[in-house]
mmCIF file of C-alpha atoms in Angstrom:
data_model
loop_
_atom_site.group_PDB
_atom_site.id
_atom_site.type_symbol
_atom_site.label_atom_id
_atom_site.label_comp_id
_atom_site.label_asym_id
_atom_site.label_seq_id
_atom_site.Cartn_x
_atom_site.Cartn_y
_atom_site.Cartn_z
ATOM 1 C CA UNK H 1 99.250 214.537 142.700
ATOM 2 C CA UNK H 2 102.305 215.771 144.474
ATOM 3 C CA UNK H 3 103.746 211.909 145.957
ATOM 4 C CA UNK H 4 103.060 210.207 142.509
ATOM 5 C CA UNK H 5 105.273 214.218 140.564
ATOM 6 C CA UNK H 6 108.215 213.533 143.752
ATOM 7 C CA UNK H 7 108.229 209.948 142.935
ATOM 8 C CA UNK H 8 108.899 210.638 139.039
ATOM 9 C CA UNK H 9 111.418 213.077 140.048
ATOM 10 C CA UNK H 10 113.531 210.507 142.458
ATOM 11 C CA UNK H 11 113.048 207.773 139.819
ATOM 12 C CA UNK H 12 113.882 209.911 137.278
ATOM 13 C CA UNK H 13 117.503 210.786 139.355
ATOM 14 C CA UNK H 14 117.952 207.870 140.173
ATOM 15 C CA UNK H 15 119.146 206.907 136.536
ATOM 16 C CA UNK H 16 121.342 209.212 136.246
ATOM 17 C CA UNK H 17 123.650 207.918 138.809
ATOM 18 C CA UNK H 18 126.649 206.330 137.168
ATOM 19 C CA UNK H 19 126.858 202.815 137.221
ATOM 20 C CA UNK H 20 129.904 200.310 138.014
ATOM 21 C CA UNK H 21 130.381 198.375 135.301
ATOM 22 C CA UNK H 22 132.464 195.734 137.850
ATOM 23 C CA UNK H 23 129.480 195.326 139.881
ATOM 24 C CA UNK H 24 127.284 193.366 140.976
ATOM 25 C CA UNK H 25 124.593 193.069 143.791
ATOM 26 C CA UNK H 26 122.756 189.546 145.149
ATOM 27 C CA UNK H 27 119.291 189.916 146.612
ATOM 28 C CA UNK H 28 117.566 186.327 147.684
ATOM 29 C CA UNK H 29 115.170 185.322 149.594
ATOM 30 C CA UNK H 30 116.202 183.619 152.167
ATOM 31 C CA UNK H 31 118.979 185.857 152.942
ATOM 32 C CA UNK H 32 121.998 184.157 150.624
ATOM 33 C CA UNK H 33 120.204 181.480 149.345
ATOM 34 C CA UNK H 34 119.205 179.860 145.605
ATOM 35 C CA UNK H 35 119.478 180.878 142.386
ATOM 36 C CA UNK H 36 121.151 184.393 143.473
ATOM 37 C CA UNK H 37 123.531 182.562 145.724
ATOM 38 C CA UNK H 38 124.490 180.282 142.738
ATOM 39 C CA UNK H 39 125.468 182.826 140.305
ATOM 40 C CA UNK H 40 127.364 184.851 143.306
ATOM 41 C CA UNK H 41 129.325 181.350 143.654
ATOM 42 C CA UNK H 42 130.044 181.088 139.848
ATOM 43 C CA UNK H 43 130.825 184.315 139.447
ATOM 44 C CA UNK H 44 133.296 185.287 142.483
ATOM 45 C CA UNK H 45 134.637 181.835 141.671
ATOM 46 C CA UNK H 46 135.664 182.861 137.806
ATOM 47 C CA UNK H 47 135.850 186.606 137.954
ATOM 48 C CA UNK H 48 137.651 188.190 140.251
ATOM 49 C CA UNK H 49 137.751 191.667 139.282
ATOM 50 C CA UNK H 50 133.981 191.752 140.120
ATOM 51 C CA UNK H 51 132.745 193.585 143.187
ATOM 52 C CA UNK H 52 129.811 191.286 144.915
ATOM 53 C CA UNK H 53 127.775 192.829 147.298
ATOM 54 C CA UNK H 54 124.952 191.501 148.908
ATOM 55 C CA UNK H 55 122.089 193.250 149.827
ATOM 56 C CA UNK H 56 120.259 190.902 152.908
ATOM 57 C CA UNK H 57 117.677 191.799 155.642
ATOM 58 C CA UNK H 58 119.395 190.157 158.145
ATOM 59 C CA UNK H 59 123.665 191.345 158.666
ATOM 60 C CA UNK H 60 123.535 190.151 162.633
ATOM 61 C CA UNK H 61 123.987 186.634 161.557
ATOM 62 C CA UNK H 62 126.873 187.448 158.400
ATOM 63 C CA UNK H 63 129.670 185.670 159.464
ATOM 64 C CA UNK H 64 127.349 181.953 159.267
ATOM 65 C CA UNK H 65 127.172 183.805 154.891
ATOM 66 C CA UNK H 66 130.976 183.747 155.410
ATOM 67 C CA UNK H 67 131.231 180.496 156.500
ATOM 68 C CA UNK H 68 128.479 179.096 153.682
ATOM 69 C CA UNK H 69 130.322 180.984 151.249
ATOM 70 C CA UNK H 70 133.981 179.688 152.326
ATOM 71 C CA UNK H 71 133.048 175.906 151.940
ATOM 72 C CA UNK H 72 132.451 176.978 147.802
ATOM 73 C CA UNK H 73 134.515 179.929 147.271
ATOM 74 C CA UNK H 74 137.895 180.825 148.236
ATOM 75 C CA UNK H 75 137.399 184.237 147.311
ATOM 76 C CA UNK H 76 136.959 187.120 149.585
ATOM 77 C CA UNK H 77 135.496 189.612 147.140
ATOM 78 C CA UNK H 78 131.860 190.560 149.010
ATOM 79 C CA UNK H 79 130.427 192.574 151.051
ATOM 80 C CA UNK H 80 126.900 191.836 153.107
ATOM 81 C CA UNK H 81 125.228 194.984 153.319
ATOM 82 C CA UNK H 82 121.533 195.927 155.350
ATOM 83 C CA UNK H 83 119.452 195.576 152.138
ATOM 84 C CA UNK H 84 117.012 198.788 154.021
ATOM 85 C CA UNK H 85 119.469 201.419 154.818
ATOM 86 C CA UNK H 86 121.769 204.200 152.857
ATOM 87 C CA UNK H 87 124.366 202.423 152.218
ATOM 88 C CA UNK H 88 122.045 199.388 150.678
ATOM 89 C CA UNK H 89 120.198 201.700 148.353
ATOM 90 C CA UNK H 90 123.912 203.489 146.995
ATOM 91 C CA UNK H 91 125.386 199.606 146.163
ATOM 92 C CA UNK H 92 121.800 199.237 144.666
ATOM 93 C CA UNK H 93 122.153 202.445 142.710
ATOM 94 C CA UNK H 94 125.434 202.334 141.069
ATOM 95 C CA UNK H 95 125.626 199.201 140.354
ATOM 96 C CA UNK H 96 125.847 197.585 136.643
ATOM 97 C CA UNK H 97 123.738 193.724 137.521
ATOM 98 C CA UNK H 98 121.646 193.064 139.605
ATOM 99 C CA UNK H 99 120.499 189.438 140.400
ATOM 100 C CA UNK H 100 117.555 188.693 142.450
ATOM 101 C CA UNK H 101 115.084 186.135 143.327
ATOM 102 C CA UNK H 102 111.749 187.955 144.885
ATOM 103 C CA UNK H 103 112.388 191.262 143.741
ATOM 104 C CA UNK H 104 114.425 193.960 145.035
ATOM 105 C CA UNK H 105 113.712 198.087 145.255
ATOM 106 C CA UNK H 106 111.082 197.844 142.859
ATOM 107 C CA UNK H 107 109.783 201.369 143.394
ATOM 108 C CA UNK H 108 112.881 202.748 141.447
ATOM 109 C CA UNK H 109 112.062 201.091 138.406
ATOM 110 C CA UNK H 110 114.135 200.067 135.227
ATOM 111 C CA UNK H 111 117.335 201.022 133.962
ATOM 112 C CA UNK H 112 118.612 201.410 131.056
ATOM 113 C CA UNK H 113 121.941 201.776 132.690
ATOM 114 C CA UNK H 114 121.706 198.561 134.124
ATOM 115 C CA UNK H 115 120.543 194.901 133.849
ATOM 116 C CA UNK H 116 118.434 193.295 136.762
ATOM 117 C CA UNK H 117 118.140 189.729 135.740
ATOM 118 C CA UNK H 118 114.737 188.174 138.116
ATOM 119 C CA UNK H 119 115.934 184.484 138.693
ATOM 120 C CA UNK H 120 112.965 183.169 140.079
ATOM 121 C CA UNK H 121 112.769 180.714 142.570
ATOM 122 C CA UNK H 122 111.517 177.542 140.817
ATOM 123 C CA UNK H 123 109.929 177.022 137.900
ATOM 124 C CA UNK H 124 105.776 177.137 139.248
ATOM 125 C CA UNK H 125 102.560 174.926 139.409
ATOM 126 C CA UNK H 126 100.616 177.248 141.775
ATOM 127 C CA UNK H 127 99.688 180.498 139.925
ATOM 128 C CA UNK H 128 102.436 183.817 141.352
ATOM 129 C CA UNK H 129 102.551 186.994 139.421
ATOM 130 C CA UNK H 130 100.105 188.535 137.342
ATOM 131 C CA UNK H 131 98.326 184.797 137.421
ATOM 132 C CA UNK H 132 97.904 184.268 140.961
ATOM 133 C CA UNK H 133 96.646 188.359 140.900
ATOM 134 C CA UNK H 134 95.831 190.048 137.405
ATOM 135 C CA UNK H 135 95.166 193.673 138.641
ATOM 136 C CA UNK H 136 98.487 194.092 141.080
ATOM 137 C CA UNK H 137 100.687 196.787 140.994
ATOM 138 C CA UNK H 138 103.545 194.956 142.843
ATOM 139 C CA UNK H 139 104.710 192.524 140.463
ATOM 140 C CA UNK H 140 108.201 192.465 139.811
ATOM 141 C CA UNK H 141 109.726 194.171 136.995
ATOM 142 C CA UNK H 142 112.978 192.497 135.334
ATOM 143 C CA UNK H 143 115.558 193.115 132.343
ATOM 144 C CA UNK H 144 115.437 189.201 132.049
ATOM 145 C CA UNK H 145 113.589 186.550 133.562
ATOM 146 C CA UNK H 146 114.894 182.379 133.515
ATOM 147 C CA UNK H 147 113.384 179.602 131.898
ATOM 148 C CA UNK H 148 114.087 176.005 132.090
ATOM 149 C CA UNK H 149 112.007 175.220 128.930
ATOM 150 C CA UNK H 150 109.893 177.005 125.814
ATOM 151 C CA UNK H 151 107.224 175.274 127.941
ATOM 152 C CA UNK H 152 107.915 177.325 130.819
ATOM 153 C CA UNK H 153 109.342 180.272 129.093
ATOM 154 C CA UNK H 154 105.715 180.665 127.410
ATOM 155 C CA UNK H 155 104.599 179.907 131.063
ATOM 156 C CA UNK H 156 106.724 182.866 132.833
ATOM 157 C CA UNK H 157 106.255 185.055 130.459
ATOM 158 C CA UNK H 158 102.672 185.530 131.355
ATOM 159 C CA UNK H 159 102.926 185.418 134.778
ATOM 160 C CA UNK H 160 105.722 188.711 134.778
ATOM 161 C CA UNK H 161 103.885 190.521 131.352
ATOM 162 C CA UNK H 162 107.406 190.368 130.287
ATOM 163 C CA UNK H 163 108.249 189.651 125.957
ATOM 164 C CA UNK H 164 109.320 186.264 125.858
ATOM 165 C CA UNK H 165 112.269 187.531 124.416
ATOM 166 C CA UNK H 166 113.294 188.598 127.551
ATOM 167 C CA UNK H 167 113.053 185.091 128.900
ATOM 168 C CA UNK H 168 116.018 183.314 128.604
ATOM 169 C CA UNK H 169 115.664 179.114 127.959
ATOM 170 C CA UNK H 170 118.844 178.121 130.302
ATOM 171 C CA UNK H 171 117.610 176.822 133.244
ATOM 172 C CA UNK H 172 118.145 177.316 136.560
ATOM 173 C CA UNK H 173 121.428 177.949 138.601
ATOM 174 C CA UNK H 174 120.976 176.369 141.888
ATOM 175 C CA UNK H 175 120.974 173.264 140.282
ATOM 176 C CA UNK H 176 123.988 173.196 138.923
ATOM 177 C CA UNK H 177 124.727 172.508 142.723
ATOM 178 C CA UNK H 178 122.931 168.595 142.748
ATOM 179 C CA UNK H 179 125.563 167.364 140.270
ATOM 180 C CA UNK H 180 128.443 169.381 141.228
ATOM 181 C CA UNK H 181 128.778 169.788 144.773
ATOM 182 C CA UNK H 182 127.313 166.681 146.447
ATOM 183 C CA UNK H 183 127.087 166.745 150.471
ATOM 184 C CA UNK H 184 125.254 163.760 151.700
ATOM 185 C CA UNK H 185 122.115 164.862 154.017
ATOM 186 C CA UNK H 186 122.675 162.205 156.785
ATOM 187 C CA UNK H 187 126.564 162.508 157.233
ATOM 188 C CA UNK H 188 125.051 166.841 157.099
ATOM 189 C CA UNK H 189 123.290 165.613 160.316
ATOM 190 C CA UNK H 190 125.354 163.709 161.783
ATOM 191 C CA UNK H 191 123.747 160.270 161.129
ATOM 192 C CA UNK H 192 125.532 157.486 162.675
ATOM 193 C CA UNK H 193 122.885 154.762 161.323
ATOM 194 C CA UNK H 194 122.565 153.463 157.975
ATOM 195 C CA UNK H 195 119.067 153.344 156.097
ATOM 196 C CA UNK H 196 117.256 151.910 153.883
ATOM 197 C CA UNK H 197 116.203 154.594 152.019
ATOM 198 C CA UNK H 198 116.785 157.992 152.630
ATOM 199 C CA UNK H 199 113.681 161.028 151.886
ATOM 200 C CA UNK H 200 113.639 163.813 151.720
ATOM 201 C CA UNK H 201 109.520 165.858 151.773
ATOM 202 C CA UNK H 202 108.783 169.590 150.740
ATOM 203 C CA UNK H 203 105.512 170.782 151.714
ATOM 204 C CA UNK H 204 104.408 174.226 150.423
ATOM 205 C CA UNK H 205 103.173 176.262 152.767
ATOM 206 C CA UNK H 206 99.132 177.423 153.771
ATOM 207 C CA UNK H 207 100.052 179.610 155.892
ATOM 208 C CA UNK H 208 102.750 182.417 155.617
ATOM 209 C CA UNK H 209 103.897 184.767 158.102
ATOM 210 C CA UNK H 210 106.849 186.457 156.069
ATOM 211 C CA UNK H 211 106.542 188.124 152.537
ATOM 212 C CA UNK H 212 103.634 187.506 151.054
ATOM 213 C CA UNK H 213 100.929 186.838 153.840
ATOM 214 C CA UNK H 214 97.961 184.447 152.811
ATOM 215 C CA UNK H 215 96.382 181.470 153.670
ATOM 216 C CA UNK H 216 96.157 178.848 151.142
ATOM 217 C CA UNK H 217 94.217 175.084 150.705
ATOM 218 C CA UNK H 218 93.071 173.592 154.602
ATOM 219 C CA UNK H 219 94.901 173.875 157.642
ATOM 220 C CA UNK H 220 91.915 171.263 159.002
ATOM 221 C CA UNK H 221 94.064 168.538 161.391
ATOM 222 C CA UNK H 222 91.488 166.199 159.759
ATOM 223 C CA UNK H 223 93.166 165.865 156.656
ATOM 224 C CA UNK H 224 96.233 167.386 157.223
ATOM 225 C CA UNK H 225 98.914 165.058 157.021
ATOM 226 C CA UNK H 226 101.562 166.700 159.809
ATOM 227 C CA UNK H 227 99.414 166.607 162.277
ATOM 228 C CA UNK H 228 100.362 165.329 165.710
ATOM 229 C CA UNK H 229 98.220 161.865 164.760
ATOM 230 C CA UNK H 230 99.576 161.864 161.415
ATOM 231 C CA UNK H 231 102.816 162.170 161.933
ATOM 232 C CA UNK H 232 102.631 159.876 164.898
ATOM 233 C CA UNK H 233 101.683 157.057 162.150
ATOM 234 C CA UNK H 234 103.693 158.364 159.582
ATOM 235 C CA UNK H 235 107.121 157.874 161.961
ATOM 236 C CA UNK H 236 106.267 154.135 162.410
ATOM 237 C CA UNK H 237 105.703 153.559 158.575
ATOM 238 C CA UNK H 238 109.186 155.035 158.182
ATOM 239 C CA UNK H 239 110.567 153.182 161.444
ATOM 240 C CA UNK H 240 109.369 149.432 159.638
ATOM 241 C CA UNK H 241 110.537 150.390 156.602
ATOM 242 C CA UNK H 242 113.800 151.194 157.878
ATOM 243 C CA UNK H 243 114.204 154.671 156.984
ATOM 244 C CA UNK H 244 114.960 158.583 157.192
ATOM 245 C CA UNK H 245 112.911 161.125 156.095
ATOM 246 C CA UNK H 246 114.214 164.764 156.156
ATOM 247 C CA UNK H 247 110.924 166.869 156.576
ATOM 248 C CA UNK H 248 111.926 170.740 155.535
ATOM 249 C CA UNK H 249 109.892 173.185 156.429
ATOM 250 C CA UNK H 250 109.362 176.419 153.810
ATOM 251 C CA UNK H 251 110.929 178.904 155.348
ATOM 252 C CA UNK H 252 107.055 181.116 154.686
ATOM 253 C CA UNK H 253 105.442 178.681 156.774
ATOM 254 C CA UNK H 254 104.400 180.118 159.775
ATOM 255 C CA UNK H 255 104.638 176.532 161.211
ATOM 256 C CA UNK H 256 108.869 176.468 162.820
ATOM 257 C CA UNK H 257 110.378 172.987 163.780
ATOM 258 C CA UNK H 258 110.208 174.404 167.061
ATOM 259 C CA UNK H 259 106.142 173.206 166.768
ATOM 260 C CA UNK H 260 106.903 169.973 166.000
ATOM 261 C CA UNK H 261 107.858 167.223 168.804
ATOM 262 C CA UNK H 262 110.728 164.762 168.057
ATOM 263 C CA UNK H 263 110.902 161.196 165.824
ATOM 264 C CA UNK H 264 112.734 158.803 166.121
ATOM 265 C CA UNK H 265 113.012 158.410 161.992
ATOM 266 C CA UNK H 266 111.283 162.007 160.918
ATOM 267 C CA UNK H 267 114.111 165.083 161.265
ATOM 268 C CA UNK H 268 112.094 167.897 160.492
ATOM 269 C CA UNK H 269 114.881 170.737 159.628
ATOM 270 C CA UNK H 270 114.279 174.432 157.618
ATOM 271 C CA UNK H 271 117.578 177.019 155.458
ATOM 272 C CA UNK H 272 119.133 177.607 158.960
ATOM 273 C CA UNK H 273 120.259 174.392 159.649
ATOM 274 C CA UNK H 274 121.766 174.458 156.195
ATOM 275 C CA UNK H 275 123.315 177.653 156.208
ATOM 276 C CA UNK H 276 124.926 177.436 160.433
ATOM 277 C CA UNK H 277 126.431 174.112 158.488
ATOM 278 C CA UNK H 278 127.927 175.950 156.017
ATOM 279 C CA UNK H 279 125.616 174.122 152.936
ATOM 280 C CA UNK H 280 123.174 175.440 149.504
ATOM 281 C CA UNK H 281 120.378 172.747 149.991
ATOM 282 C CA UNK H 282 121.223 172.042 146.339
ATOM 283 C CA UNK H 283 124.303 170.741 147.230
ATOM 284 C CA UNK H 284 122.214 167.357 149.618
ATOM 285 C CA UNK H 285 119.571 167.057 146.879
ATOM 286 C CA UNK H 286 121.466 164.105 144.844
ATOM 287 C CA UNK H 287 121.971 161.951 148.209
ATOM 288 C CA UNK H 288 117.816 161.698 148.340
ATOM 289 C CA UNK H 289 116.543 158.273 147.659
ATOM 290 C CA UNK H 290 112.815 159.639 147.319
ATOM 291 C CA UNK H 291 111.282 162.827 147.732
ATOM 292 C CA UNK H 292 108.198 163.498 149.389
ATOM 293 C CA UNK H 293 106.112 166.826 148.023
ATOM 294 C CA UNK H 294 102.786 168.460 146.888
ATOM 295 C CA UNK H 295 102.729 171.602 144.878
ATOM 296 C CA UNK H 296 106.445 172.760 145.738
ATOM 297 C CA UNK H 297 108.640 173.684 142.898
ATOM 298 C CA UNK H 298 111.286 171.333 144.418
ATOM 299 C CA UNK H 299 109.558 168.825 141.921
ATOM 300 C CA UNK H 300 110.468 169.902 139.038
ATOM 301 C CA UNK H 301 114.634 170.419 140.265
ATOM 302 C CA UNK H 302 114.560 166.971 141.587
ATOM 303 C CA UNK H 303 113.336 165.501 137.948
ATOM 304 C CA UNK H 304 117.376 166.323 136.573
ATOM 305 C CA UNK H 305 117.717 162.429 139.138
ATOM 306 C CA UNK H 306 115.696 160.694 138.137
ATOM 307 C CA UNK H 307 113.912 159.420 140.963
ATOM 308 C CA UNK H 308 110.986 158.475 142.535
ATOM 309 C CA UNK H 309 108.283 161.144 143.858
ATOM 310 C CA UNK H 310 105.762 160.645 145.956
ATOM 311 C CA UNK H 311 102.991 163.760 145.661
ATOM 312 C CA UNK H 312 101.289 164.131 149.134
ATOM 313 C CA UNK H 313 97.988 166.505 150.036
ATOM 314 C CA UNK H 314 94.592 166.332 151.380
ATOM 315 C CA UNK H 315 93.076 169.574 149.783
ATOM 316 C CA UNK H 316 93.723 169.590 146.060
ATOM 317 C CA UNK H 317 89.845 171.710 146.123
ATOM 318 C CA UNK H 318 90.532 173.859 148.467
ATOM 319 C CA UNK H 319 94.414 174.641 147.030
ATOM 320 C CA UNK H 320 92.659 174.971 144.055
ATOM 321 C CA UNK H 321 89.879 177.392 144.771
ATOM 322 C CA UNK H 322 92.185 179.869 147.127
ATOM 323 C CA UNK H 323 96.223 179.661 145.475
ATOM 324 C CA UNK H 324 94.969 177.646 142.449
ATOM 325 C CA UNK H 325 97.226 176.175 139.756
ATOM 326 C CA UNK H 326 99.272 177.863 136.340
ATOM 327 C CA UNK H 327 97.807 174.813 134.373
ATOM 328 C CA UNK H 328 94.519 173.577 134.176
ATOM 329 C CA UNK H 329 94.954 169.957 135.344
ATOM 330 C CA UNK H 330 98.679 170.412 137.422
ATOM 331 C CA UNK H 331 97.870 166.435 138.455
ATOM 332 C CA UNK H 332 98.521 165.795 134.721
ATOM 333 C CA UNK H 333 102.380 167.118 135.240
ATOM 334 C CA UNK H 334 102.793 165.259 138.181
ATOM 335 C CA UNK H 335 105.095 162.159 137.494
ATOM 336 C CA UNK H 336 104.458 160.268 140.929
ATOM 337 C CA UNK H 337 101.712 158.509 142.834
ATOM 338 C CA UNK H 338 99.150 160.890 144.484
ATOM 339 C CA UNK H 339 98.212 160.702 147.848
ATOM 340 C CA UNK H 340 95.558 161.731 149.921
ATOM 341 C CA UNK H 341 95.470 159.227 152.894
ATOM 342 C CA UNK H 342 97.706 158.068 155.302
ATOM 343 C CA UNK H 343 97.663 154.952 153.961
ATOM 344 C CA UNK H 344 97.772 155.307 150.327
ATOM 345 C CA UNK H 345 101.156 156.937 150.968
ATOM 346 C CA UNK H 346 102.236 153.504 153.106
ATOM 347 C CA UNK H 347 101.597 151.144 150.052
ATOM 348 C CA UNK H 348 103.744 153.802 148.344
ATOM 349 C CA UNK H 349 106.589 153.605 150.799
ATOM 350 C CA UNK H 350 106.277 150.211 150.270
ATOM 351 C CA UNK H 351 106.936 150.034 146.504
ATOM 352 C CA UNK H 352 110.120 152.571 146.064
ATOM 353 C CA UNK H 353 112.114 151.523 149.590
ATOM 354 C CA UNK H 354 111.032 147.766 149.782
ATOM 355 C CA UNK H 355 110.865 146.891 146.494
ATOM 356 C CA UNK H 356 112.881 149.252 144.351
ATOM 357 C CA UNK H 357 109.170 149.345 141.745
ATOM 358 C CA UNK H 358 109.141 152.776 140.321
ATOM 359 C CA UNK H 359 106.423 152.821 137.707
ATOM 360 C CA UNK H 360 106.235 156.461 137.183
ATOM 361 C CA UNK H 361 109.802 156.634 135.364
ATOM 362 C CA UNK H 362 108.535 156.349 132.436
ATOM 363 C CA UNK H 363 106.123 159.437 133.067
ATOM 364 C CA UNK H 364 108.943 161.337 134.531
ATOM 365 C CA UNK H 365 110.840 160.797 131.241
ATOM 366 C CA UNK H 366 108.047 162.861 129.523
ATOM 367 C CA UNK H 367 107.586 165.369 131.969
ATOM 368 C CA UNK H 368 111.369 166.387 132.118
ATOM 369 C CA UNK H 369 111.860 166.651 128.702
ATOM 370 C CA UNK H 370 108.542 169.556 129.021
ATOM 371 C CA UNK H 371 109.838 171.219 131.513
ATOM 372 C CA UNK H 372 114.083 170.663 130.895
ATOM 373 C CA UNK H 373 115.183 171.847 127.766
ATOM 374 C CA UNK H 374 117.581 169.510 126.042
ATOM 375 C CA UNK H 375 120.005 172.325 126.088
ATOM 376 C CA UNK H 376 119.922 172.756 129.545
ATOM 377 C CA UNK H 377 123.294 170.219 130.259
ATOM 378 C CA UNK H 378 123.624 171.019 134.332
ATOM 379 C CA UNK H 379 126.556 168.705 134.538
ATOM 380 C CA UNK H 380 127.946 172.702 133.159
ATOM 381 C CA UNK H 381 127.659 175.472 134.140
ATOM 382 C CA UNK H 382 124.128 177.565 134.175
ATOM 383 C CA UNK H 383 125.343 180.508 135.515
ATOM 384 C CA UNK H 384 127.422 180.880 132.587
ATOM 385 C CA UNK H 385 125.053 180.271 130.403
ATOM 386 C CA UNK H 386 123.019 183.110 132.295
ATOM 387 C CA UNK H 387 125.741 185.667 132.079
ATOM 388 C CA UNK H 388 126.437 184.963 128.010
ATOM 389 C CA UNK H 389 122.730 185.854 127.868
ATOM 390 C CA UNK H 390 122.321 188.989 129.478
#
C-alpha cells in the first residue's frame, strides 16, 4: 500500500514539472533507428529551433550515431544521453514531445502537458500488445499511435486498447527513406561482382534474448531453414542462379551473425552493420529485387515497392499455437509464394530470378491497397503528416 501511494505521489509530482516547448525526446529499439530516427532526421533538418534529445541504452558507441546522423542531416542540434540515468529522466520529464518505438518510462504514465507518440516498429502480422497478453500491465501507453490504413487503424486500436481517434492514419516515417534515400546494398557491403538478382531475407526471431524474452514457433533443426545443412543447399541455389542473398538477423534473436559460417552467396548481416556504415536499413530497400521473410512486418513495408515476396517457414502451426497472429487466417494476407521446403524455395527463386515470372503481382496490389491507405504518399514526407496531426 505504501509503495502504491509513493508511486502515485511521484507521478503527480512529475506532472507539475514545466515542459520545454521546443524539446523533443527520441527513443527506439535498437538505439538510434527505425521510425524514431526518421522523425529525428526530418525535424532536425526542417526545424533548427528544436532541441533534439536521443535516449539510448548504449552511449559507448555514440560516435557511430553521430556518423549515422551526419549522412542524413547536416545539423548537429542533438544530444545522445543514457536512457537509464538521472539526466535521461530529466530530459524525458521536461520534454514537450516524445517519440518512441517500444515504450519509454511507462512508470510515469501520461501527462497532459506532454505529447507521447508511439511510432511502433511496423504493422504486425503476429500478436503483440493486448492481443498477445490480454491481462498484461506493461503494454505501452501513449497519447497517439500510427497506422498505415483504416484496416490497421482498427488493429492498432485493439493492440493498445487505444481510442480509434488517437490512431493516426499517416503511414510509417521510416518508409520515407525507401524513396528519398536510396543506397545500393551491394555497394554498401563492397560487393564487386554484379549479380542477376539481389535478395534480402529477413526472418523474425523464434527465441529472443533481449526485451520480451520468449520462445515462439519451433527451433527444430529438422525443419529449420537456417540449419547448417539447409544453408549449404540454399547457398548452392543462389550460386546456381547467379544471385546474392543478405540474411538479416532480427535484433532480438538469440542467433547472431557470428553463429553462422561464411557462404559464397549468402551474407549474414545485423543492425550494427548498418550503423557502423552510417546508413539506415530502409535506405537500401529499393535496391532489393526480392524479399524473403516469414511473419515479419518488413513484408508490409516492402509492398510499397511492388516487387516479389516469398514466405519461408516450416513451423506455422507451432508459431500459431505459441505466439499466434492478429488475423484469423494470416496466409490469406501473404501476397507471395508460401514455402515450407527447400525444393519449393528453389522453384520460387527460379521463377522470379531466371524467368522474371511475378505471378503474385495482382494479389500484392490488393493487399497493398488494404494495408496502405491511398492518402499515404511516400514520395513525400510522412513525418510532416505526423507533426501536423499530433
